[in-house]
Short mmCIF file of C-alpha atoms in Angstrom, two decimals:
data_model
loop_
_atom_site.label_atom_id
_atom_site.label_comp_id
_atom_site.label_asym_id
_atom_site.label_seq_id
_atom_site.Cartn_x
_atom_site.Cartn_y
_atom_site.Cartn_z
CA MET A 1 64.18 312.43 48.29
CA TRP A 2 63.72 312.91 43.84
CA PHE A 3 63.71 309.90 43.33
CA MET A 4 61.13 308.22 45.61
CA VAL A 5 59.07 312.11 43.60
CA LYS A 6 59.95 311.22 40.91
CA ASN A 7 58.48 307.76 40.54
CA LEU A 8 55.36 307.35 43.28
CA TYR A 9 53.71 310.31 42.16
CA ARG A 10 54.83 310.94 38.02
CA GLU A 11 51.23 309.65 37.22
CA VAL A 12 48.94 311.52 38.91
CA TYR A 13 50.11 315.14 41.12
CA THR A 14 48.61 316.50 44.13
CA PRO A 15 48.49 318.79 46.34
CA ASN A 16 50.83 318.68 49.27
CA TRP A 17 49.53 319.39 52.95
CA LEU A 18 52.43 322.56 52.66
CA SER A 19 51.23 323.83 49.72
CA GLN A 20 47.67 323.47 51.43
CA PHE A 21 48.12 324.58 53.66
CA VAL A 22 49.71 327.93 53.87
CA HIS A 23 47.23 328.87 50.70
CA ASN A 24 44.77 329.44 53.38
CA TRP A 25 45.84 331.96 54.90
CA PRO A 26 44.55 335.46 54.58
CA HIS A 27 45.77 337.38 52.15
CA ILE A 28 45.60 340.70 53.24
CA SER A 29 46.45 343.54 51.29
CA TYR A 30 49.13 345.73 53.08
CA LYS A 31 47.63 348.98 51.88
CA THR A 32 43.95 348.68 52.53
CA PHE A 33 44.62 345.85 55.28
CA THR A 34 41.16 344.38 52.96
CA LYS A 35 41.47 340.42 51.79
CA TYR A 36 41.67 339.16 48.56
CA ASN A 37 41.83 336.51 46.37
CA SER A 38 44.45 333.30 46.45
CA THR A 39 44.73 332.71 43.26
CA PHE A 40 48.04 332.39 42.14
CA ALA A 41 48.26 336.09 39.76
CA PRO A 42 51.74 337.44 40.03
CA TYR A 43 50.84 340.34 37.21
CA ASP A 44 48.09 341.70 39.15
CA ASP A 45 49.24 344.23 41.42
CA LYS A 46 46.48 343.42 43.85
CA TYR A 47 47.87 339.83 45.13
CA VAL A 48 50.96 341.18 44.73
CA GLU A 49 50.63 343.56 47.69
CA THR A 50 49.07 340.07 49.54
CA LEU A 51 52.02 338.36 49.84
CA LEU A 52 54.01 342.37 51.02
CA PHE A 53 52.00 341.70 54.03
CA TRP A 54 53.57 338.00 54.33
CA ALA A 55 56.74 339.40 54.16
CA GLY A 56 56.55 342.35 56.03
CA MET A 57 54.93 340.15 58.61
CA PRO A 58 58.89 338.91 59.83
CA ILE A 59 59.94 343.21 59.56
CA VAL A 60 57.31 343.99 61.90
CA TRP A 61 58.69 340.87 64.24
CA LEU A 62 61.84 342.08 63.62
CA GLY A 63 61.21 346.19 64.83
CA PHE A 64 59.15 344.71 68.39
CA CYS A 65 62.52 342.53 69.23
CA ILE A 66 64.52 345.68 68.73
CA VAL A 67 62.82 347.60 70.74
CA ALA A 68 63.05 344.64 73.71
CA LEU A 69 66.48 344.76 73.25
CA LEU A 70 66.23 347.71 74.05
CA LEU A 71 63.80 347.79 76.67
CA PHE A 72 66.49 344.51 77.96
CA SER A 73 69.99 346.99 78.63
CA CYS A 74 67.77 350.05 80.29
CA CYS A 75 66.70 347.17 82.56
CA LEU A 76 70.21 346.22 82.79
CA CYS A 77 71.36 349.40 83.27
CA LEU A 78 69.08 350.18 85.90
CA LYS A 79 69.74 346.99 87.43
CA ARG A 80 73.67 347.16 87.67
CA ASN A 81 74.34 348.55 91.10
CA GLN A 82 71.75 345.36 93.05
CA PRO A 83 73.85 342.44 94.58
CA VAL A 84 73.79 339.38 92.19
CA ASN A 85 75.95 336.44 93.46
CA ILE A 86 77.58 337.40 90.42
CA ARG A 87 80.04 333.33 90.37
CA LYS A 88 76.86 331.10 90.29
CA GLY A 89 74.90 333.43 87.83
CA ILE A 90 78.59 333.38 85.59
CA ILE A 91 78.35 330.33 84.91
CA ARG A 92 75.26 329.44 84.49
CA LEU A 93 75.05 332.03 81.57
CA ARG A 94 77.88 330.93 80.60
CA TRP A 95 76.79 327.30 79.81
CA TRP A 96 73.72 328.39 78.97
CA LEU A 97 75.30 331.15 76.93
CA ILE A 98 76.89 328.63 74.76
CA ILE A 99 73.61 325.55 74.35
CA THR A 100 71.70 327.81 73.06
CA MET A 101 74.95 329.20 70.31
CA LEU A 102 74.22 325.14 69.33
CA LEU A 103 71.37 324.62 68.40
CA CYS A 104 72.43 328.12 66.20
CA VAL A 105 74.29 325.27 64.94
CA THR A 106 71.73 322.69 64.40
CA SER A 107 69.18 325.17 63.90
CA ILE A 108 71.90 326.25 60.65
CA GLY A 109 72.72 323.12 59.79
CA VAL A 110 69.17 322.00 58.66
CA CYS A 111 68.50 325.86 57.12
CA PHE A 112 71.29 324.10 54.24
CA TYR A 113 69.45 321.30 53.84
CA GLY A 114 65.97 322.70 53.41
CA ASN A 115 68.86 325.77 50.88
CA GLY A 116 69.89 322.01 49.30
CA VAL A 117 66.10 320.50 49.07
CA THR A 118 65.47 324.27 47.19
CA ALA A 119 68.13 323.72 45.23
CA ALA A 120 67.15 320.31 43.39
CA GLY A 121 63.62 321.27 42.84
CA ILE A 122 64.78 324.55 41.29
CA HIS A 123 67.68 322.20 38.94
CA HIS A 124 64.94 319.55 38.29
CA TYR A 125 62.61 322.42 37.01
CA VAL A 126 65.78 323.55 34.47
CA GLN A 127 66.06 319.95 33.58
CA ALA A 128 62.26 319.75 32.76
CA THR A 129 61.73 322.79 31.11
CA GLU A 130 64.80 322.54 29.21
CA GLY A 131 63.11 319.75 28.16
CA ALA A 132 59.41 321.03 27.12
CA ASN A 133 61.68 323.28 24.92
CA GLU A 134 63.66 321.04 23.67
CA THR A 135 61.03 318.81 21.92
CA VAL A 136 58.76 322.10 20.98
CA MET A 137 62.09 322.45 18.85
CA GLU A 138 62.68 319.04 18.17
CA ILE A 139 59.05 319.60 16.33
CA GLU A 140 59.51 322.00 14.66
CA SER A 141 62.71 320.89 13.59
CA ILE A 142 61.71 317.70 12.34
CA VAL A 143 58.37 320.52 10.12
CA ASN A 144 60.98 322.29 8.51
CA ASP A 145 63.23 318.60 7.34
CA ILE A 146 58.92 317.95 6.27
CA ASP A 147 59.09 321.88 4.03
CA ASN A 148 61.90 321.19 2.48
CA GLU A 149 61.70 318.00 1.03
CA MET A 150 58.06 318.76 -0.34
CA GLU A 151 60.11 321.28 -1.39
CA SER A 152 62.88 319.15 -2.77
CA VAL A 153 59.34 316.85 -4.36
CA GLY A 154 57.88 320.08 -6.12
CA THR A 155 61.40 320.76 -7.93
CA ALA A 156 61.48 317.30 -8.74
CA SER A 157 57.79 317.62 -10.57
CA ASP A 158 58.44 320.22 -12.51
CA GLU A 159 61.92 318.13 -13.76
CA LEU A 160 60.03 315.21 -14.27
CA LEU A 161 56.63 317.34 -16.80
CA GLN A 162 59.48 319.07 -18.68
CA ARG A 163 61.58 314.99 -19.02
CA LEU A 164 58.31 312.79 -19.53
CA PRO A 165 58.16 313.44 -22.81
CA ASP A 166 60.51 310.38 -23.47
CA CYS A 167 58.83 308.72 -22.74
CA THR A 168 56.20 308.24 -24.72
CA SER A 169 55.17 310.07 -28.07
CA ASN A 170 51.57 309.47 -27.71
CA ASP A 171 49.39 312.44 -25.95
CA THR A 172 47.10 310.64 -24.47
CA ALA A 173 49.59 308.72 -22.53
CA LEU A 174 51.63 311.76 -22.19
CA ASN A 175 48.45 314.03 -20.71
CA ILE A 176 48.12 310.38 -18.36
CA LEU A 177 52.02 310.89 -17.16
CA ARG A 178 51.42 314.80 -16.97
CA GLN A 179 48.57 314.34 -14.64
CA PHE A 180 50.28 311.64 -12.79
CA ALA A 181 53.78 314.34 -11.52
CA GLU A 182 50.46 317.27 -11.41
CA ASP A 183 49.58 315.79 -8.94
CA VAL A 184 52.61 314.82 -7.28
CA LYS A 185 53.54 318.15 -7.17
CA VAL A 186 49.90 319.12 -6.15
CA VAL A 187 50.17 316.57 -3.19
CA SER A 188 53.60 318.62 -1.64
CA GLN A 189 52.34 321.47 -2.20
CA LYS A 190 49.13 320.07 0.74
CA ILE A 191 51.40 318.48 2.82
CA THR A 192 53.43 322.11 3.18
CA ALA A 193 50.85 323.57 4.47
CA ASN A 194 49.14 320.47 6.29
CA ILE A 195 52.63 319.98 8.58
CA SER A 196 53.67 324.23 9.26
CA GLY A 197 49.66 323.90 10.71
CA ILE A 198 51.11 322.32 13.09
CA GLU A 199 54.07 324.52 13.97
CA ASP A 200 52.10 327.03 13.81
CA LYS A 201 50.01 326.36 16.48
CA PHE A 202 53.18 325.64 18.45
CA ASP A 203 55.23 329.13 17.62
CA THR A 204 53.55 330.72 20.40
CA SER A 205 55.39 333.26 23.32
CA LEU A 206 53.41 330.37 25.51
CA PHE A 207 55.87 327.86 24.47
CA ASN A 208 59.17 329.76 22.86
CA GLY A 209 59.34 331.36 26.30
CA LEU A 210 60.41 328.23 27.35
CA VAL A 211 63.80 328.79 27.40
CA SER A 212 64.26 332.25 28.19
CA SER A 213 62.21 331.49 31.78
CA SER A 214 64.15 328.85 32.57
CA ASP A 215 67.39 330.87 32.21
CA SER A 216 66.11 333.38 34.20
CA ILE A 217 65.28 330.93 37.00
CA ARG A 218 68.63 329.38 36.73
CA GLU A 219 70.25 332.86 37.15
CA TYR A 220 68.32 334.14 39.67
CA HIS A 221 68.36 330.70 41.85
CA LEU A 222 72.25 330.88 40.96
CA TRP A 223 72.62 334.46 42.98
CA GLY A 224 70.49 333.72 45.53
CA TRP A 225 71.78 329.91 46.62
CA SER A 226 75.17 332.05 46.58
CA ILE A 227 74.30 334.05 48.59
CA PHE A 228 72.06 332.05 51.49
CA ILE A 229 75.48 329.73 51.33
CA GLY A 230 77.94 332.63 52.00
CA LEU A 231 75.01 334.00 55.03
CA LEU A 232 74.82 330.47 56.14
CA CYS A 233 78.93 330.47 56.89
CA VAL A 234 79.05 333.52 58.03
CA ASP A 235 76.84 332.59 60.90
CA ILE A 236 78.46 328.94 61.49
CA ALA A 237 81.56 331.73 62.22
CA LEU A 238 79.81 333.81 64.35
CA CYS A 239 78.31 331.09 66.81
CA LEU A 240 81.71 329.40 66.70
CA ALA A 241 83.72 332.69 67.97
CA VAL A 242 80.79 333.23 70.15
CA ILE A 243 81.44 329.56 72.43
CA LEU A 244 85.45 330.77 72.70
CA CYS A 245 85.36 334.36 73.67
CA THR A 246 82.64 332.09 76.28
CA ALA A 247 84.76 329.92 77.40
CA LYS A 248 88.05 332.10 77.08
CA SER A 249 85.77 334.56 79.48
CA LEU A 250 87.25 337.86 76.57
CA ARG A 251 84.31 340.38 78.13
CA GLY A 252 85.60 342.86 74.76
CA GLY A 253 84.99 340.13 72.65
CA ILE A 254 80.59 338.45 74.31
CA ILE A 255 80.35 342.70 73.14
CA PHE A 256 81.63 343.18 69.83
CA CYS A 257 80.46 339.12 68.88
CA CYS A 258 77.36 341.20 70.43
CA ILE A 259 77.07 343.33 68.40
CA LEU A 260 77.81 341.35 65.17
CA LEU A 261 74.17 339.35 65.91
CA ILE A 262 72.34 342.34 66.32
CA ILE A 263 73.28 342.32 62.28
CA ALA A 264 73.35 338.78 61.77
CA PHE A 265 70.03 338.66 63.38
CA THR A 266 68.77 341.79 61.57
CA LEU A 267 70.06 339.71 58.39
CA VAL A 268 68.52 336.34 59.23
CA TRP A 269 64.63 338.31 59.53
CA ILE A 270 65.15 339.89 55.72
CA VAL A 271 65.70 336.97 54.15
CA ILE A 272 63.09 335.15 56.26
CA GLY A 273 61.00 338.17 55.33
CA GLY A 274 61.73 337.44 51.70
CA GLU A 275 61.57 334.08 51.65
CA LEU A 276 57.78 333.52 52.82
CA PHE A 277 57.18 335.56 49.71
CA LEU A 278 58.91 332.88 47.70
CA THR A 279 56.31 330.81 50.74
CA VAL A 280 53.34 331.93 50.04
CA ALA A 281 53.34 332.75 46.65
CA LEU A 282 54.43 329.45 45.42
CA SER A 283 51.63 327.91 47.30
CA ASP A 284 49.60 329.37 45.98
CA PHE A 285 50.87 328.17 42.27
CA CYS A 286 50.95 324.05 43.62
CA VAL A 287 47.52 324.39 44.28
CA ALA A 288 45.84 324.30 40.59
CA PRO A 289 49.46 325.06 38.52
CA GLU A 290 47.50 324.58 35.79
CA GLN A 291 44.54 327.32 36.99
CA PHE A 292 47.55 329.46 35.42
CA ILE A 293 48.52 327.80 33.00
CA TYR A 294 45.24 327.71 30.23
CA SER A 295 45.04 331.94 32.30
CA GLU A 296 48.71 332.26 29.86
CA GLY A 297 46.85 330.73 27.39
CA ARG A 298 44.57 332.39 26.97
CA LYS A 299 46.79 335.90 27.00
CA TYR A 300 49.17 334.94 24.65
CA ASN A 301 46.61 333.41 22.73
CA THR A 302 47.17 329.48 22.54
CA ASP A 303 45.05 326.57 20.94
CA LYS A 304 43.57 325.97 24.37
CA ASP A 305 42.71 322.22 23.18
CA ILE A 306 47.52 321.38 22.96
CA LEU A 307 47.45 322.79 26.21
CA TYR A 308 44.80 320.57 27.41
CA TYR A 309 46.31 318.10 25.34
CA TYR A 310 49.15 318.21 26.56
CA VAL A 311 48.91 318.83 30.28
CA GLU A 312 46.03 316.60 31.06
CA CYS A 313 47.43 314.19 28.98
CA ASN A 314 44.55 311.86 29.10
CA ASP A 315 43.82 309.95 26.52
CA PRO A 316 46.91 310.36 24.29
CA VAL A 317 45.52 309.24 21.04
CA ALA A 318 43.11 311.87 21.06
CA SER A 319 45.60 313.98 19.38
CA PRO A 320 44.56 317.96 18.30
CA PHE A 321 46.99 316.75 15.51
CA LYS A 322 45.40 313.56 14.30
CA GLU A 323 43.41 315.24 11.05
CA SER A 324 46.34 317.04 10.08
CA PHE A 325 48.17 313.18 9.98
CA SER A 326 44.96 311.84 8.45
CA LEU A 327 45.87 314.27 5.80
CA ALA A 328 49.28 313.36 5.12
CA ASN A 329 48.97 309.90 5.15
CA SER A 330 46.71 310.27 2.80
CA LEU A 331 48.50 312.37 0.88
CA TYR A 332 51.32 310.21 1.13
CA ASP A 333 49.72 307.38 0.00
CA LYS A 334 48.33 309.41 -3.26
CA ALA A 335 51.55 309.96 -3.96
CA GLN A 336 52.72 306.70 -4.16
CA LYS A 337 50.14 305.65 -6.05
CA ASP A 338 50.45 308.23 -8.99
CA ILE A 339 54.98 307.54 -8.71
CA ASP A 340 54.40 303.80 -9.42
CA ASN A 341 52.64 304.42 -11.99
CA ILE A 342 54.91 306.94 -13.74
CA ASP A 343 57.10 304.34 -12.74
CA ARG A 344 55.58 302.09 -14.42
CA ASP A 345 55.07 303.71 -18.15
CA CYS A 346 58.49 305.01 -18.14
CA SER A 347 60.66 302.10 -16.72
CA GLN A 348 62.96 302.71 -20.59
CA SER A 349 63.20 306.13 -19.75
CA GLU A 350 66.97 306.12 -17.81
CA SER A 351 66.59 310.36 -17.27
CA VAL A 352 62.27 309.65 -16.73
CA THR A 353 63.99 306.63 -14.21
CA GLU A 354 66.29 308.67 -12.65
CA ILE A 355 63.86 311.08 -11.63
CA VAL A 356 61.32 308.98 -10.26
CA MET A 357 63.92 306.97 -7.63
CA GLY A 358 64.73 310.79 -6.47
CA LEU A 359 61.39 311.05 -5.29
CA TYR A 360 61.39 308.11 -4.05
CA SER A 361 63.82 308.90 -1.79
CA LEU A 362 61.78 311.49 -0.63
CA PHE A 363 58.93 310.34 -0.11
CA GLY A 364 60.99 308.16 2.45
CA GLU A 365 62.65 310.74 3.63
CA PHE A 366 59.14 312.26 4.73
CA HIS A 367 57.12 309.61 5.89
CA GLN A 368 60.55 308.21 8.81
CA SER A 369 60.16 312.33 9.03
CA MET A 370 56.15 311.96 9.76
CA GLU A 371 56.43 308.78 11.90
CA TYR A 372 58.69 310.29 14.10
CA LEU A 373 57.06 313.63 14.18
CA LYS A 374 53.98 311.28 15.07
CA VAL A 375 56.39 310.41 18.82
CA ILE A 376 57.66 313.58 19.60
CA ALA A 377 54.11 315.32 18.98
CA ASN A 378 52.41 312.42 21.04
CA CYS A 379 51.34 314.70 24.90
CA ARG A 380 52.60 311.52 27.03
CA LEU A 381 56.65 313.41 26.31
CA LEU A 382 55.40 317.77 26.66
CA ASN A 383 53.59 316.19 30.37
CA GLU A 384 55.84 313.68 31.55
CA ASN A 385 57.89 317.27 31.51
CA TYR A 386 55.14 319.23 33.11
CA LYS A 387 54.75 316.45 36.10
CA TRP A 388 58.91 316.55 36.44
CA ALA A 389 58.48 320.33 36.20
CA ILE A 390 55.72 321.23 39.08
CA PHE A 391 56.75 318.22 40.92
CA SER A 392 59.98 319.47 42.02
CA LEU A 393 58.72 323.14 42.32
CA CYS A 394 55.67 322.33 44.55
CA TYR A 395 57.38 319.01 45.98
CA ASN A 396 61.41 319.74 46.93
CA SER A 397 61.30 323.55 46.26
CA LEU A 398 58.56 323.87 48.39
CA SER A 399 59.62 321.79 50.91
CA GLY A 400 63.71 324.01 50.98
CA LEU A 401 61.53 327.23 52.00
CA GLY A 402 59.54 325.84 54.33
CA TYR A 403 62.85 324.74 56.48
CA GLN A 404 64.21 327.36 55.55
CA VAL A 405 61.98 329.71 57.03
CA LEU A 406 60.86 327.81 59.68
CA PHE A 407 64.32 326.91 61.11
CA GLY A 408 65.31 330.90 60.13
CA ALA A 409 62.91 332.54 62.78
CA ILE A 410 64.33 329.53 65.53
CA LEU A 411 67.16 330.75 64.16
CA GLY A 412 66.38 334.70 64.81
CA MET A 413 64.86 333.92 68.59
CA LEU A 414 67.99 331.80 69.50
CA TRP A 415 69.95 334.60 68.36
CA LEU A 416 68.00 337.58 69.95
CA ILE A 417 68.65 334.78 73.47
CA ALA A 418 71.77 334.52 73.04
CA ILE A 419 72.53 338.16 72.44
CA CYS A 420 70.62 339.31 75.34
CA GLN A 421 72.46 336.73 77.28
CA GLY A 422 76.17 337.82 75.99
CA THR A 423 75.13 341.75 76.84
CA LEU A 424 74.69 339.90 80.34
CA LEU A 425 77.41 338.04 80.00
CA ALA A 426 79.39 340.63 79.85
CA SER A 427 77.84 343.36 81.90
CA ARG A 428 78.94 341.11 84.71
CA LEU A 429 82.34 339.98 83.39
CA GLY A 430 85.17 342.27 84.92
CA ARG A 431 87.61 343.62 83.32
CA ARG A 432 91.17 342.74 82.53
CA LYS A 433 93.34 344.46 84.87
CA MET A 434 96.73 345.79 83.79
CA ASN A 435 99.79 343.92 85.00
CA TYR A 436 102.51 346.41 86.33
CA ASP A 437 106.06 345.70 86.92
CA GLY A 438 107.02 346.41 91.22
CA GLY A 439 108.64 344.55 93.17
CA GLN A 440 108.36 343.39 96.39
CA GLU A 441 109.18 346.53 97.42
CA ASP A 442 106.96 348.40 96.62
CA PRO A 443 103.78 349.92 99.11
CA PHE A 444 101.18 350.12 96.59
CA LEU A 445 101.65 346.53 95.82
CA PRO A 446 100.74 343.19 98.49
CA PRO A 447 103.49 340.55 97.81
CA ARG A 448 102.73 336.88 96.58
CA ASP A 449 103.50 336.36 99.82
CA GLY A 450 101.64 336.24 103.68
CA ALA A 451 104.24 336.45 105.96
CA ALA A 452 106.07 339.51 103.71
CA THR A 453 103.00 341.04 103.88
CA LEU A 454 102.99 340.70 107.50
CA GLU A 455 106.43 341.96 107.99
CA ARG A 456 106.09 344.85 105.54
CA TYR A 457 102.83 345.84 106.90
CA SER A 458 105.01 345.52 110.65
CA ALA A 459 107.17 347.92 110.08
CA ARG A 460 105.18 350.14 108.61
CA ARG A 461 103.56 350.09 111.72
CA GLU A 462 106.59 351.02 114.22
CA GLN A 463 106.85 354.55 111.73
CA PRO A 464 105.20 357.19 113.88
CA SER A 465 102.92 358.91 111.77
CA THR A 466 101.85 362.41 111.90
CA SER A 467 98.97 362.70 110.38
CA GLY A 468 95.62 360.36 109.58
CA VAL A 469 96.26 361.72 105.64
CA GLY A 470 95.88 359.05 102.85
CA ARG A 471 94.51 356.97 105.48
CA ARG A 472 91.92 354.82 102.97
CA PRO A 473 88.37 354.17 105.23
CA THR A 474 87.71 350.55 105.95
CA SER A 475 85.49 350.05 103.41
CA ALA A 476 82.20 347.25 103.64
CA VAL A 477 84.72 344.90 102.16
CA SER A 478 86.86 345.39 104.40
CA GLN A 479 85.04 344.33 107.01
CA ARG A 480 83.60 342.29 106.02
CA GLY A 481 86.57 340.54 105.06
CA SER A 482 87.99 341.16 108.23
CA SER A 483 85.92 339.04 110.41
CA LEU A 484 85.58 335.82 107.90
CA ILE A 485 89.04 335.34 108.54
CA SER A 486 88.22 336.40 112.08
CA GLN A 487 86.20 333.31 112.01
CA SER A 488 89.38 331.55 110.23
CA ASN A 489 91.36 331.98 113.43
CA VAL A 490 93.35 334.34 111.49
CA THR A 491 96.33 336.21 113.31
CA VAL A 492 96.64 340.25 111.37
CA PRO A 493 96.09 343.11 112.58
CA ASP A 494 92.89 345.62 113.63
CA ASP A 495 93.94 348.34 110.35
CA LEU A 496 95.72 345.72 108.25
CA PRO A 497 93.94 347.24 104.25
CA PRO A 498 90.89 344.33 102.78
CA SER A 499 93.11 343.49 100.52
CA TYR A 500 96.13 342.80 102.23
CA THR A 501 94.60 340.09 104.97
CA LEU A 502 92.31 338.93 101.35
CA ALA A 503 95.98 337.66 101.03
CA ILE A 504 96.98 336.32 104.13
CA SER A 505 93.55 334.39 104.53
CA ARG A 506 95.26 332.80 100.74
CA ASP A 507 98.06 331.96 102.09
CA ARG A 508 96.52 329.59 105.19
CA PRO A 509 95.76 326.40 103.18
CA ASN A 510 94.76 324.28 107.22
CA GLN A 511 91.52 326.32 107.23
CA ARG A 512 89.47 325.24 104.51
CA GLY A 513 86.48 326.59 105.65
CA GLY A 514 87.60 329.61 105.50
CA ASN A 515 89.68 330.02 103.20
CA ARG A 516 86.75 329.26 101.00
CA GLN A 517 83.97 331.66 102.68
CA VAL A 518 86.51 334.87 101.70
CA THR A 519 87.26 334.28 98.15
CA GLU A 520 84.05 333.94 97.31
CA SER A 521 84.68 337.39 99.15
CA LEU A 522 87.17 338.84 97.25
CA ASP A 523 85.88 336.66 93.80
CA ASN A 524 81.79 338.92 94.70
CA SER A 525 84.03 342.37 95.18
CA ARG A 526 86.34 341.88 92.63
CA TYR A 527 83.31 341.53 90.40
CA SER A 528 81.24 344.30 91.74
CA GLY A 529 83.72 346.21 91.18
CA ALA A 530 84.83 347.41 94.27
CA SER A 531 87.81 348.70 95.27
CA LEU A 532 89.77 345.90 96.58
CA VAL A 533 93.52 347.36 96.49
#
């Protein structure tokens, strides 16, 4: 994606549809609830209040969702005693919960992609900022080299003035040579003053803050990226845990996962609030980035012509340093002529010739430095870094934030649904019964064999009963089970307990229809909390 942006959109920057769409949102102060200007102004308190207003919207929605969860829990408690086809409801809830978790995993994957796109944009923005800063530092380094070269020229000119009497004894000729040497020294001083003016125009807080701003953004994004990746990994693990507990019908595990889902649900909407804050601010910046740069230039007293030259770069030839370069070239030509005259008149003096050769070498280095300075001070380099940074923020990073906000909101809504589904499923799942170590003669635990059950109960009927104490009345479940068994042509005593009659019905596989109804009656009775033993 980045290579497409760099190759297709590098020449002309136009705001994308996402930045224009978000920029058109009403900017309302959260304190006074009044509309405010949407121009990007991070140092304006009222503008920051409008950003906090949008950052608070997900938090407000979080509050409504928590209230809805409380109401849902209350309704669930009120309806828990109402009859319902629990087995079919459990099967449907399991599938819906698993499907919801799979959709959550998909949303988390898109959030991973959005985080990667945002990271790529920030990385390229830091690279572009560092490239611009290296260009400015290179300009300052070249100017310092020219200053050192001109200082060496001044020192060589002073030494030349002392050696000129070795060239001629004619006072008139000596005065002319001294004038040439003085002119060379004056030229070096003028060149130093002229070139230093270029450095002074770049030596402002706006340009010197490039390194510190890029370092701060890099450190901030490193921490933000790491935390976001950690949260997404935890979310994926939570989704897999919910799927596992649902497939295994682990009631306790589902309840525990629902508690974790509530925590993750809260964190998701808080993170969305922060990302929405950044999205709105970045969209306001990307609609007109040059306006913010010009306002910052006025704040730091940066030359407007220089800012316009490097931001727009409409005519690379019309450089604000054109006069300085022309003056430096004319001074260089004049110094070359003066040195040539001295070299011609003092060719017989070895000491003077040696100094003149040194001056030739110094001015040759100066000429190379000037040519390199012209190239590096051209607007194309800094303008390319500027557009690279703008495209990185306004295409890559803004798109990544849009993915995170959109699918983060979808993930939050899916988790809200999953919490409701998990709570309802846990309420319908029966508690896991404890295992008892009992033998075949235990009067309270019916044996697994239906024939042994009838034999034991027949023996109990033959024993006389002195009182009716301890006899359990027949419940609605037992009556329903007895009617179903009678339909299945199963012969049992009239006062057989419900759990025994159901056990007998399972031992008669030939009667399929009756057994199916008895089994459903048993499951409904077990899940509705009826005591069958």
